[in-house]
Short mmCIF file of C-alpha atoms in Angstrom, two decimals:
data_model
loop_
_atom_site.label_atom_id
_atom_site.label_comp_id
_atom_site.label_asym_id
_atom_site.label_seq_id
_atom_site.Cartn_x
_atom_site.Cartn_y
_atom_site.Cartn_z
CA MET P 162 23.04 18.26 169.31
CA THR P 163 23.72 19.01 165.52
CA ALA P 164 27.23 19.74 164.30
CA PRO P 165 27.96 23.44 163.87
CA SER P 166 27.78 24.38 160.20
CA VAL P 167 31.07 25.85 158.30
CA VAL P 168 31.05 27.51 154.98
CA VAL P 169 34.81 27.17 153.42
CA LEU P 170 34.74 30.00 150.97
CA ASP P 171 35.52 28.87 147.48
CA TYR P 172 37.37 32.11 145.53
CA GLY P 173 40.01 30.34 143.66
CA SER P 174 42.00 27.28 143.00
CA GLY P 175 44.22 25.29 144.95
CA ASN P 176 43.61 22.63 147.30
CA LEU P 177 40.39 23.02 149.26
CA ARG P 178 39.40 19.31 149.57
CA SER P 179 42.11 19.18 152.57
CA ALA P 180 40.52 22.28 154.37
CA VAL P 181 36.62 20.93 153.86
CA ARG P 182 37.86 17.32 155.18
CA ALA P 183 39.78 18.65 158.26
CA VAL P 184 37.52 20.78 159.11
CA GLU P 185 34.53 17.86 158.86
CA ARG P 186 37.20 15.58 160.74
CA ALA P 187 37.18 18.45 163.77
CA GLY P 188 33.38 18.44 164.01
CA ALA P 189 31.78 20.41 161.58
CA SER P 190 28.97 19.88 158.67
CA VAL P 191 31.08 21.78 155.85
CA THR P 192 29.92 23.13 152.91
CA LEU P 193 32.39 24.28 149.71
CA THR P 194 30.72 27.27 148.26
CA SER P 195 31.10 30.93 146.75
CA ASP P 196 27.64 31.78 147.61
CA PHE P 197 27.23 35.09 149.44
CA GLN P 198 24.11 34.05 151.64
CA GLU P 199 25.23 30.69 152.80
CA ALA P 200 28.69 32.15 153.57
CA LEU P 201 26.71 34.72 155.57
CA ASP P 202 24.50 32.18 157.21
CA ALA P 203 27.01 29.30 158.11
CA ASP P 204 27.97 29.52 162.10
CA GLY P 205 31.69 29.46 160.79
CA LEU P 206 32.96 30.79 157.71
CA LEU P 207 36.68 29.55 156.85
CA VAL P 208 38.41 31.75 154.05
CA PRO P 209 41.46 29.91 152.59
CA GLY P 210 43.91 31.04 150.17
CA VAL P 211 46.83 29.95 148.31
CA GLY P 212 48.86 32.06 145.83
CA ALA P 213 49.41 35.58 145.14
CA TYR P 214 48.22 38.39 147.36
CA ALA P 215 46.53 40.49 144.14
CA ALA P 216 45.09 37.35 142.61
CA CYS P 217 43.49 36.26 145.92
CA MET P 218 42.17 39.96 146.61
CA ALA P 219 40.79 39.92 143.15
CA GLY P 220 38.89 36.27 143.53
CA LEU P 221 37.63 37.54 146.76
CA ARG P 222 36.08 40.79 145.56
CA ALA P 223 34.59 39.03 142.82
CA LEU P 224 32.12 37.57 145.10
CA LYS P 225 31.89 40.67 147.62
CA GLY P 226 33.99 38.37 150.08
CA GLU P 227 35.20 41.50 151.83
CA ARG P 228 31.47 42.46 152.75
CA ILE P 229 30.78 38.97 153.52
CA ILE P 230 33.55 39.06 156.06
CA GLY P 231 32.65 42.36 157.41
CA ARG P 232 28.86 41.80 157.80
CA ARG P 233 29.95 38.67 159.70
CA LEU P 234 32.27 40.37 162.11
CA ALA P 235 29.56 43.01 162.82
CA GLY P 236 27.58 40.44 163.92
CA GLY P 237 30.13 38.88 165.92
CA ARG P 238 30.16 35.83 164.05
CA PRO P 239 33.29 33.82 163.86
CA VAL P 240 35.49 33.88 160.61
CA LEU P 241 38.82 31.92 160.30
CA GLY P 242 41.39 33.02 157.60
CA ILE P 243 44.25 30.88 156.83
CA CYS P 244 47.59 31.57 154.89
CA VAL P 245 46.55 34.17 152.18
CA GLY P 246 43.28 34.04 153.77
CA MET P 247 44.84 35.60 157.01
CA GLN P 248 47.18 37.95 155.05
CA ILE P 249 44.10 39.42 153.16
CA LEU P 250 42.88 40.66 156.45
CA PHE P 251 45.42 43.05 156.66
CA ALA P 252 45.38 46.52 155.19
CA ARG P 253 47.69 45.80 152.47
CA GLY P 254 49.92 43.43 150.69
CA VAL P 255 53.09 44.14 148.81
CA GLU P 256 54.11 41.25 146.24
CA HIS P 257 56.88 42.00 143.45
CA GLY P 258 56.30 45.60 144.25
CA VAL P 259 53.19 45.86 143.43
CA GLU P 260 50.99 46.95 146.42
CA THR P 261 47.35 45.75 146.60
CA GLU P 262 44.59 46.95 149.25
CA GLY P 263 43.31 44.31 151.60
CA CYS P 264 40.14 43.80 153.53
CA ASP P 265 41.68 46.40 156.34
CA GLU P 266 40.05 44.48 159.56
CA TRP P 267 43.65 45.41 160.88
CA PRO P 268 46.31 47.72 160.03
CA GLY P 269 49.50 46.28 158.52
CA VAL P 270 51.40 45.40 155.56
CA VAL P 271 52.30 41.91 154.16
CA GLU P 272 55.50 41.97 152.77
CA ARG P 273 58.32 39.68 151.71
CA LEU P 274 60.17 37.67 154.48
CA GLN P 275 63.56 38.55 155.38
CA SER P 276 65.58 35.18 155.80
CA PRO P 277 68.44 33.37 154.19
CA ILE P 278 65.91 30.87 153.05
CA VAL P 279 62.29 31.83 151.37
CA PRO P 280 59.91 30.39 151.11
CA HIS P 281 59.50 29.45 155.06
CA MET P 282 58.30 25.99 154.50
CA GLY P 283 58.23 23.17 157.11
CA TRP P 284 57.01 22.60 160.79
CA ASN P 285 57.83 25.31 163.10
CA THR P 286 56.80 26.10 166.97
CA VAL P 287 54.97 29.17 167.57
CA GLU P 288 55.15 31.59 170.88
CA VAL P 289 51.61 31.03 172.43
CA PRO P 290 50.44 34.39 174.30
CA GLU P 291 48.43 33.92 177.49
CA GLY P 292 45.04 33.12 177.42
CA SER P 293 44.85 31.96 173.79
CA ARG P 294 41.98 29.88 173.16
CA ALA P 295 43.11 28.73 169.69
CA PHE P 296 46.05 26.94 170.76
CA ALA P 297 44.93 25.75 174.13
CA GLY P 298 46.46 22.39 174.74
CA LEU P 299 48.49 22.71 171.45
CA GLU P 300 51.37 25.15 173.20
CA ASP P 301 54.26 22.91 172.22
CA GLU P 302 52.97 21.68 168.95
CA ARG P 303 54.80 22.36 165.80
CA PHE P 304 52.45 23.58 162.81
CA TYR P 305 53.03 23.59 159.08
CA PHE P 306 53.80 26.61 157.44
CA VAL P 307 54.44 27.59 153.56
CA HIS P 308 54.56 31.07 152.59
CA SER P 309 57.31 33.73 151.29
CA TYR P 310 55.57 36.70 152.63
CA GLY P 311 54.29 37.53 156.06
CA VAL P 312 53.33 40.33 158.61
CA ARG P 313 56.64 41.58 160.38
CA SER P 314 55.11 44.26 162.31
CA TRP P 315 51.75 44.43 164.49
CA ASP P 316 50.37 48.09 163.95
CA LEU P 317 47.22 47.79 165.64
CA VAL P 318 47.05 50.48 168.65
CA THR P 319 44.79 49.47 171.40
CA ASN P 320 43.94 51.47 174.34
CA ASP P 321 42.27 50.50 178.03
CA ARG P 322 38.98 50.67 176.59
CA THR P 323 39.52 48.02 173.89
CA THR P 324 40.67 44.42 174.31
CA ALA P 325 44.17 43.73 172.43
CA PRO P 326 44.02 40.92 170.04
CA LEU P 327 46.05 37.78 171.12
CA VAL P 328 49.22 37.91 168.58
CA THR P 329 51.01 34.57 168.38
CA TRP P 330 54.54 35.04 166.86
CA THR P 331 57.14 32.62 165.38
CA GLU P 332 60.54 33.34 163.66
CA THR P 333 62.03 31.49 160.15
CA GLY P 334 65.07 30.50 162.21
CA PRO P 335 66.98 32.07 165.28
CA VAL P 336 67.14 36.01 164.69
CA THR P 337 71.17 35.42 165.46
CA GLU P 338 71.21 33.68 162.14
CA GLY P 339 69.32 36.14 160.15
CA GLY P 340 65.59 34.76 161.12
CA ASP P 341 62.80 36.70 160.64
CA ARG P 342 59.95 37.20 163.34
CA PHE P 343 56.56 37.25 161.64
CA VAL P 344 52.72 36.83 162.90
CA ALA P 345 51.93 33.15 162.95
CA ALA P 346 48.21 33.54 164.32
CA VAL P 347 45.72 36.42 165.46
CA GLU P 348 42.78 35.88 167.97
CA ASN P 349 40.64 39.05 167.75
CA GLY P 350 36.94 38.30 168.96
CA PRO P 351 35.30 36.63 166.51
CA LEU P 352 38.25 36.86 163.64
CA TRP P 353 40.98 34.32 164.19
CA ALA P 354 43.78 33.69 161.49
CA THR P 355 46.77 31.45 161.17
CA GLN P 356 49.61 31.85 158.87
CA PHE P 357 50.43 28.30 158.87
CA HIS P 358 48.16 25.53 157.30
CA PRO P 359 46.08 23.83 160.27
CA GLU P 360 44.46 21.63 157.91
CA LYS P 361 47.88 20.53 156.72
CA SER P 362 49.12 20.05 160.44
CA GLY P 363 48.03 16.65 161.51
CA ASP P 364 46.93 16.24 164.74
CA ALA P 365 48.11 19.62 166.09
CA GLY P 366 45.93 21.13 163.36
CA ALA P 367 43.02 19.19 163.96
CA GLY P 368 43.40 20.30 167.53
CA LEU P 369 43.22 24.18 166.49
CA LEU P 370 40.30 23.63 164.30
CA ARG P 371 38.32 21.73 167.05
CA ASN P 372 39.39 24.81 169.40
CA TRP P 373 37.86 27.05 166.75
CA ILE P 374 34.83 25.12 166.14
CA GLN P 375 34.10 24.93 169.91
CA THR P 376 33.87 28.69 169.81
CA LEU P 377 30.89 28.66 166.95
CA LYS P 378 27.84 27.70 168.59
CA ALA P 379 28.45 29.96 171.53
CA ALA P 380 28.93 32.62 169.21
CA MET J 285 62.35 28.30 168.07
CA SER J 286 63.44 26.84 164.58
CA LEU J 287 62.06 25.32 161.82
CA ALA J 288 62.36 21.46 161.86
CA VAL J 289 64.06 19.13 159.28
CA ARG J 290 61.40 17.54 157.33
CA VAL J 291 61.74 13.62 156.71
CA ILE J 292 59.71 12.99 153.34
CA PRO J 293 58.89 9.21 152.24
CA CYS J 294 58.58 8.92 148.65
CA LEU J 295 56.16 6.62 146.94
CA ASP J 296 56.64 5.34 143.17
CA VAL J 297 52.94 5.02 142.08
CA ASP J 298 51.84 2.87 138.88
CA GLY J 299 48.35 2.96 137.95
CA GLY J 300 47.24 3.83 141.58
CA ARG J 301 49.58 1.06 142.90
CA VAL J 302 52.63 1.61 144.91
CA VAL J 303 55.39 0.06 143.02
CA LYS J 304 58.67 -0.81 145.24
CA GLY J 305 58.57 -3.47 147.56
CA ILE J 306 56.87 -3.16 150.92
CA ASN J 307 57.95 -4.69 154.44
CA PHE J 308 55.28 -3.55 156.95
CA GLN J 309 53.40 -5.43 159.47
CA ASP J 310 49.84 -4.33 160.10
CA LEU J 311 49.65 -3.06 156.48
CA ARG J 312 46.30 -4.96 154.98
CA ASP J 313 47.11 -3.70 151.43
CA ALA J 314 50.84 -3.20 151.05
CA GLY J 315 50.47 -1.79 147.43
CA ASP J 316 47.82 0.61 148.34
CA PRO J 317 49.37 4.25 148.50
CA VAL J 318 46.48 5.39 150.85
CA GLU J 319 47.07 2.70 153.35
CA LEU J 320 50.88 3.38 153.23
CA ALA J 321 50.33 7.24 153.40
CA LYS J 322 48.58 6.70 156.65
CA VAL J 323 51.42 4.33 158.05
CA TYR J 324 53.98 7.02 157.42
CA ASP J 325 51.87 9.80 158.76
CA ALA J 326 51.27 7.76 161.99
CA GLU J 327 55.38 7.21 161.93
CA GLY J 328 55.64 10.94 162.00
CA ALA J 329 56.72 11.51 158.25
CA ASP J 330 56.54 15.53 157.85
CA GLU J 331 55.20 15.57 154.49
CA LEU J 332 54.83 12.91 151.40
CA THR J 333 55.63 12.32 148.18
CA PHE J 334 53.88 10.53 145.51
CA LEU J 335 55.98 10.25 142.04
CA ASP J 336 53.53 8.95 139.23
CA ILE J 337 55.25 6.50 136.97
CA SER J 338 52.18 5.49 135.01
CA ALA J 339 52.79 5.51 131.14
CA SER J 340 49.28 5.49 130.22
CA HIS J 341 46.21 7.95 130.30
CA GLU J 342 44.47 5.82 132.61
CA GLY J 343 47.24 5.16 134.80
CA ARG J 344 47.37 9.09 135.41
CA ALA J 345 43.73 9.30 136.02
CA THR J 346 43.82 6.44 138.82
CA THR J 347 46.82 8.58 140.26
CA MET J 348 44.32 11.37 140.50
CA GLU J 349 42.09 9.39 142.73
CA ILE J 350 44.40 8.39 144.91
CA VAL J 351 45.65 11.83 145.36
CA SER J 352 41.96 12.77 146.41
CA ALA J 353 41.73 9.56 148.83
CA THR J 354 45.06 10.54 150.38
CA ALA J 355 44.37 14.31 150.75
CA GLU J 356 40.87 13.19 152.42
CA GLN J 357 42.48 10.80 155.07
CA VAL J 358 46.19 12.13 155.69
CA PHE J 359 46.48 15.66 156.87
CA ILE J 360 50.26 16.42 156.25
CA PRO J 361 51.47 17.79 153.05
CA LEU J 362 51.31 16.16 149.86
CA THR J 363 53.60 16.51 146.62
CA VAL J 364 52.88 14.80 143.62
CA GLY J 365 55.26 14.50 140.50
CA GLY J 366 55.81 12.73 137.50
CA GLY J 367 54.79 13.84 133.74
CA VAL J 368 53.69 17.02 135.05
CA ALA J 369 53.80 19.24 132.01
CA SER J 370 51.68 22.21 131.67
CA VAL J 371 49.90 24.87 134.14
CA ALA J 372 46.39 22.54 133.62
CA ASP J 373 48.36 19.50 135.05
CA VAL J 374 49.01 21.61 138.04
CA ASP J 375 45.64 22.87 138.25
CA ARG J 376 43.89 19.31 138.05
CA LEU J 377 46.46 18.12 140.92
CA LEU J 378 45.82 20.90 143.23
CA ARG J 379 42.26 20.54 142.96
CA ALA J 380 42.73 16.66 143.24
CA GLY J 381 44.35 17.45 146.81
CA ALA J 382 48.11 17.98 145.99
CA ASP J 383 49.82 20.78 148.00
CA LYS J 384 52.51 21.00 145.95
CA VAL J 385 53.46 19.51 142.48
CA ALA J 386 57.14 18.31 141.15
CA ILE J 387 58.07 19.33 137.64
CA ASN J 388 61.02 17.87 135.89
CA THR J 389 61.58 17.19 132.42
CA ALA J 390 58.70 19.72 131.31
CA ALA J 391 60.57 22.41 132.89
CA ILE J 392 63.98 21.66 131.22
CA ARG J 393 62.12 21.64 127.56
CA ARG J 394 60.39 24.78 128.56
CA PRO J 395 61.82 26.76 131.63
CA GLU J 396 58.92 29.50 131.10
CA LEU J 397 56.56 26.97 132.62
CA ILE J 398 58.23 27.52 136.01
CA ALA J 399 57.18 31.16 135.70
CA GLU J 400 53.60 30.24 134.69
CA VAL J 401 52.83 28.05 137.24
CA ALA J 402 54.47 30.26 140.03
CA ASP J 403 52.55 33.32 138.88
CA ARG J 404 49.34 31.37 138.77
CA PHE J 405 49.65 29.35 142.07
CA GLY J 406 52.56 31.08 143.84
CA ASN J 407 55.94 29.52 144.06
CA GLN J 408 55.30 27.71 147.14
CA VAL J 409 53.43 25.01 144.94
CA LEU J 410 56.30 24.41 142.58
CA VAL J 411 58.87 21.69 143.64
CA LEU J 412 61.65 21.38 140.80
CA SER J 413 62.94 18.18 140.52
CA VAL J 414 66.55 18.19 139.31
CA ASP J 415 68.19 14.64 138.52
CA ALA J 416 71.78 15.43 138.68
CA ARG J 417 74.91 13.65 138.29
CA ARG J 418 78.65 14.36 138.07
CA ALA J 419 80.08 15.52 134.82
CA ALA J 420 83.61 16.46 134.00
CA GLY J 421 83.72 19.23 131.74
CA THR J 422 80.89 21.05 133.01
CA PRO J 423 81.29 24.15 134.79
CA SER J 424 80.18 22.82 138.11
CA GLY J 425 81.29 19.52 137.52
CA PHE J 426 77.38 18.78 137.88
CA GLU J 427 74.89 18.31 135.03
CA VAL J 428 71.14 17.72 134.53
CA THR J 429 70.07 14.22 133.27
CA THR J 430 66.68 13.32 131.72
CA HIS J 431 65.49 9.59 131.49
CA GLY J 432 66.07 8.43 134.91
CA GLY J 433 69.81 9.48 134.81
CA ARG J 434 70.50 7.58 131.41
CA GLN J 435 70.83 10.94 129.25
CA SER J 436 72.30 14.18 129.65
CA ALA J 437 69.93 17.48 129.45
CA GLY J 438 72.97 19.56 128.24
CA LEU J 439 72.70 21.67 131.28
CA ASP J 440 74.81 22.47 134.06
CA ALA J 441 73.25 21.31 137.54
CA LEU J 442 73.81 24.82 139.47
CA GLU J 443 72.97 26.91 136.72
CA TRP J 444 69.56 25.40 136.07
CA ALA J 445 68.78 25.17 140.04
CA ALA J 446 69.95 29.52 139.92
CA ARG J 447 67.72 29.88 136.79
CA ALA J 448 64.83 27.71 138.18
CA ALA J 449 64.75 29.64 141.34
CA GLU J 450 64.79 32.98 139.39
CA LEU J 451 62.18 32.11 137.54
CA GLY J 452 59.77 31.23 140.59
CA ALA J 453 60.39 27.43 141.62
CA GLY J 454 59.67 27.40 145.70
CA GLU J 455 61.86 24.58 146.47
CA ILE J 456 64.43 22.35 144.82
CA LEU J 457 64.06 18.49 144.95
CA LEU J 458 67.94 17.46 144.40
CA ASN J 459 67.91 13.78 143.31
CA ALA J 460 71.62 12.56 142.98
CA MET J 461 71.90 10.16 140.57
CA ASP J 462 75.40 8.63 141.21
CA ALA J 463 74.03 8.11 144.57
CA ASP J 464 70.60 7.00 143.74
CA GLY J 465 70.33 3.07 144.78
CA THR J 466 73.65 2.81 146.51
CA GLU J 467 72.24 3.08 149.94
CA ASP J 468 75.99 4.62 150.65
CA GLY J 469 74.78 7.94 151.82
CA PHE J 470 73.84 11.32 149.91
CA ASP J 471 75.83 13.10 147.67
CA LEU J 472 77.02 15.91 150.33
CA ASP J 473 79.29 17.47 147.60
CA LEU J 474 76.00 18.18 145.40
CA ILE J 475 73.90 19.21 148.25
CA GLY J 476 76.67 21.74 149.55
CA ALA J 477 77.16 23.09 145.88
CA VAL J 478 73.61 23.46 145.18
CA ARG J 479 72.89 25.20 148.99
CA ARG J 480 75.43 27.98 148.12
CA GLU J 481 73.69 28.59 144.85
CA VAL J 482 70.20 29.14 145.90
CA ALA J 483 68.22 30.75 148.72
CA ILE J 484 65.18 28.19 148.19
CA PRO J 485 64.71 25.02 150.35
CA ILE J 486 66.45 21.99 149.18
CA ILE J 487 64.99 18.24 149.56
CA ALA J 488 68.21 15.70 149.23
CA SER J 489 67.40 12.70 147.56
CA GLY J 490 69.33 9.51 146.60
CA GLY J 491 71.70 7.20 148.32
CA ALA J 492 70.06 7.18 151.90
CA GLY J 493 70.89 3.47 153.32
CA ALA J 494 70.94 3.98 156.98
CA ALA J 495 69.52 6.65 159.66
CA ALA J 496 73.09 7.85 160.09
CA HIS J 497 73.26 9.15 156.19
CA PHE J 498 70.61 11.75 157.19
CA PRO J 499 72.57 14.51 159.67
CA PRO J 500 75.39 14.85 157.21
CA ALA J 501 72.87 15.76 154.19
CA VAL J 502 71.52 18.52 156.70
CA ALA J 503 74.67 19.43 157.74
CA ALA J 504 75.59 20.05 153.88
CA GLY J 505 72.68 22.31 153.41
CA ALA J 506 69.63 20.30 153.16
CA ASP J 507 66.29 21.55 154.45
CA ALA J 508 64.65 18.06 154.15
CA VAL J 509 65.50 14.59 153.28
CA LEU J 510 63.81 12.32 151.31
CA ALA J 511 64.13 8.36 150.92
CA ALA J 512 61.78 5.61 149.27
CA THR J 513 63.64 2.02 149.40
CA ILE J 514 64.66 1.95 152.83
CA PHE J 515 61.66 3.33 154.41
CA HIS J 516 59.64 0.82 151.99
CA PHE J 517 61.30 -1.98 153.23
CA GLY J 518 61.20 -0.88 156.56
CA LYS J 519 65.19 -0.77 156.88
CA VAL J 520 65.17 2.32 158.36
CA ARG J 521 61.87 4.05 159.98
CA VAL J 522 60.71 7.43 159.88
CA GLY J 523 61.26 7.67 163.84
CA GLU J 524 64.75 6.39 163.58
CA ALA J 525 65.89 9.00 160.86
CA LYS J 526 64.44 11.61 163.12
CA ASP J 527 66.24 10.17 166.40
CA ALA J 528 69.69 10.47 164.41
CA LEU J 529 68.64 13.88 163.30
CA ARG J 530 67.69 14.96 166.60
CA ALA J 531 71.05 13.26 168.33
CA ALA J 532 73.01 15.36 165.67
CA GLY J 533 71.51 18.51 167.07
CA ALA J 534 68.90 18.96 164.35
CA ALA J 535 65.61 20.30 165.38
CA VAL J 536 62.93 17.68 164.32
CA ARG J 537 58.94 17.44 164.68
#
């Protein structure tokens, strides 16, 4: 059996080397590229992202990244967004008072965390929902976060004819001590996203990437 | 549910080789930063910091290769510092595989560098490294130094920390020069003073000599603790530092 193919979308600067190697280690054959067709054709697409929301969206738009994501999802083909790569999947982001339109796969706004210490930086636990495939076997693990902005309210309204996405929450600290609740991960059919960095989360992160890669061939 | 206190071993690297002495068994090449990074990873280190003390261009180029090799084999965050002077330097290090970059003297010379780096890459990549020591006559009683603590930078340490946070630093690596090398414990007054001044994470550094020294640094306000010598010589293992923190009620990974 050949390894599933994954494209890590190259649409800006930052550390992409770790993402490529971590996904390879988890069992996929990985290409780092900004090529439209390759990104469409791969079994899985990983959308990384560091830095400012507006800069990331500009970089993504420059290679029609939101169209790549939209077309893949229309065909039920897996996409995994990481950190700002998750944030840009929401309707909009607000940084330094500047509002930027996102890919709008989900409603909701990415806004500054309300917490005594920001950025939220380090290894945190998450509240894994029942039935999660992403966190299967990883329920008690810690993952590495590094961000100042987050999705603090989940706005998608679903009814009994649709399957509600699985939303994993976490907190910057105990709410009684001024901690803030925000979305740590989403599983929505072929679209998965994590606010933390699985590629930097040691064995726990490798486990999550393996769980994702296992979904690729079945898609 | 709470964020774990990070325990961070720091490696001084010169021309691609680890400088300070190493006392690990089972280590094939004790001077190889990649091998050592793997050992620390296996011991549960939450992050790694490489401080490049190379004086030459060749040495720095070699460090870049070491950063890449580490990023390809060790899947925890990696901070690299030492001689970082421009946005281009930061870009090169991030592309090589660093997750965060520590800036020290260059930011003292030109504080706008902090804003330039934060605007381009986000403030989470920028660790402001501050070498602070006690100095009578300064507003806070602590001043910033350069040249490994030998020269005064003419800046109040607390004012500098606050200004850097405002300019966009994502984190402060607080090196207590008075405590550095003493192994008598962290400078708790300094940590507490900076904690009251800034709302970004603080990494306490300087003075760790025993596992028991870590919990007071966290109680004083540190979000992370960094040490070099005691980890390298095997005097305290990463796991022992974490045991001490856990016993004191801190969350650890």
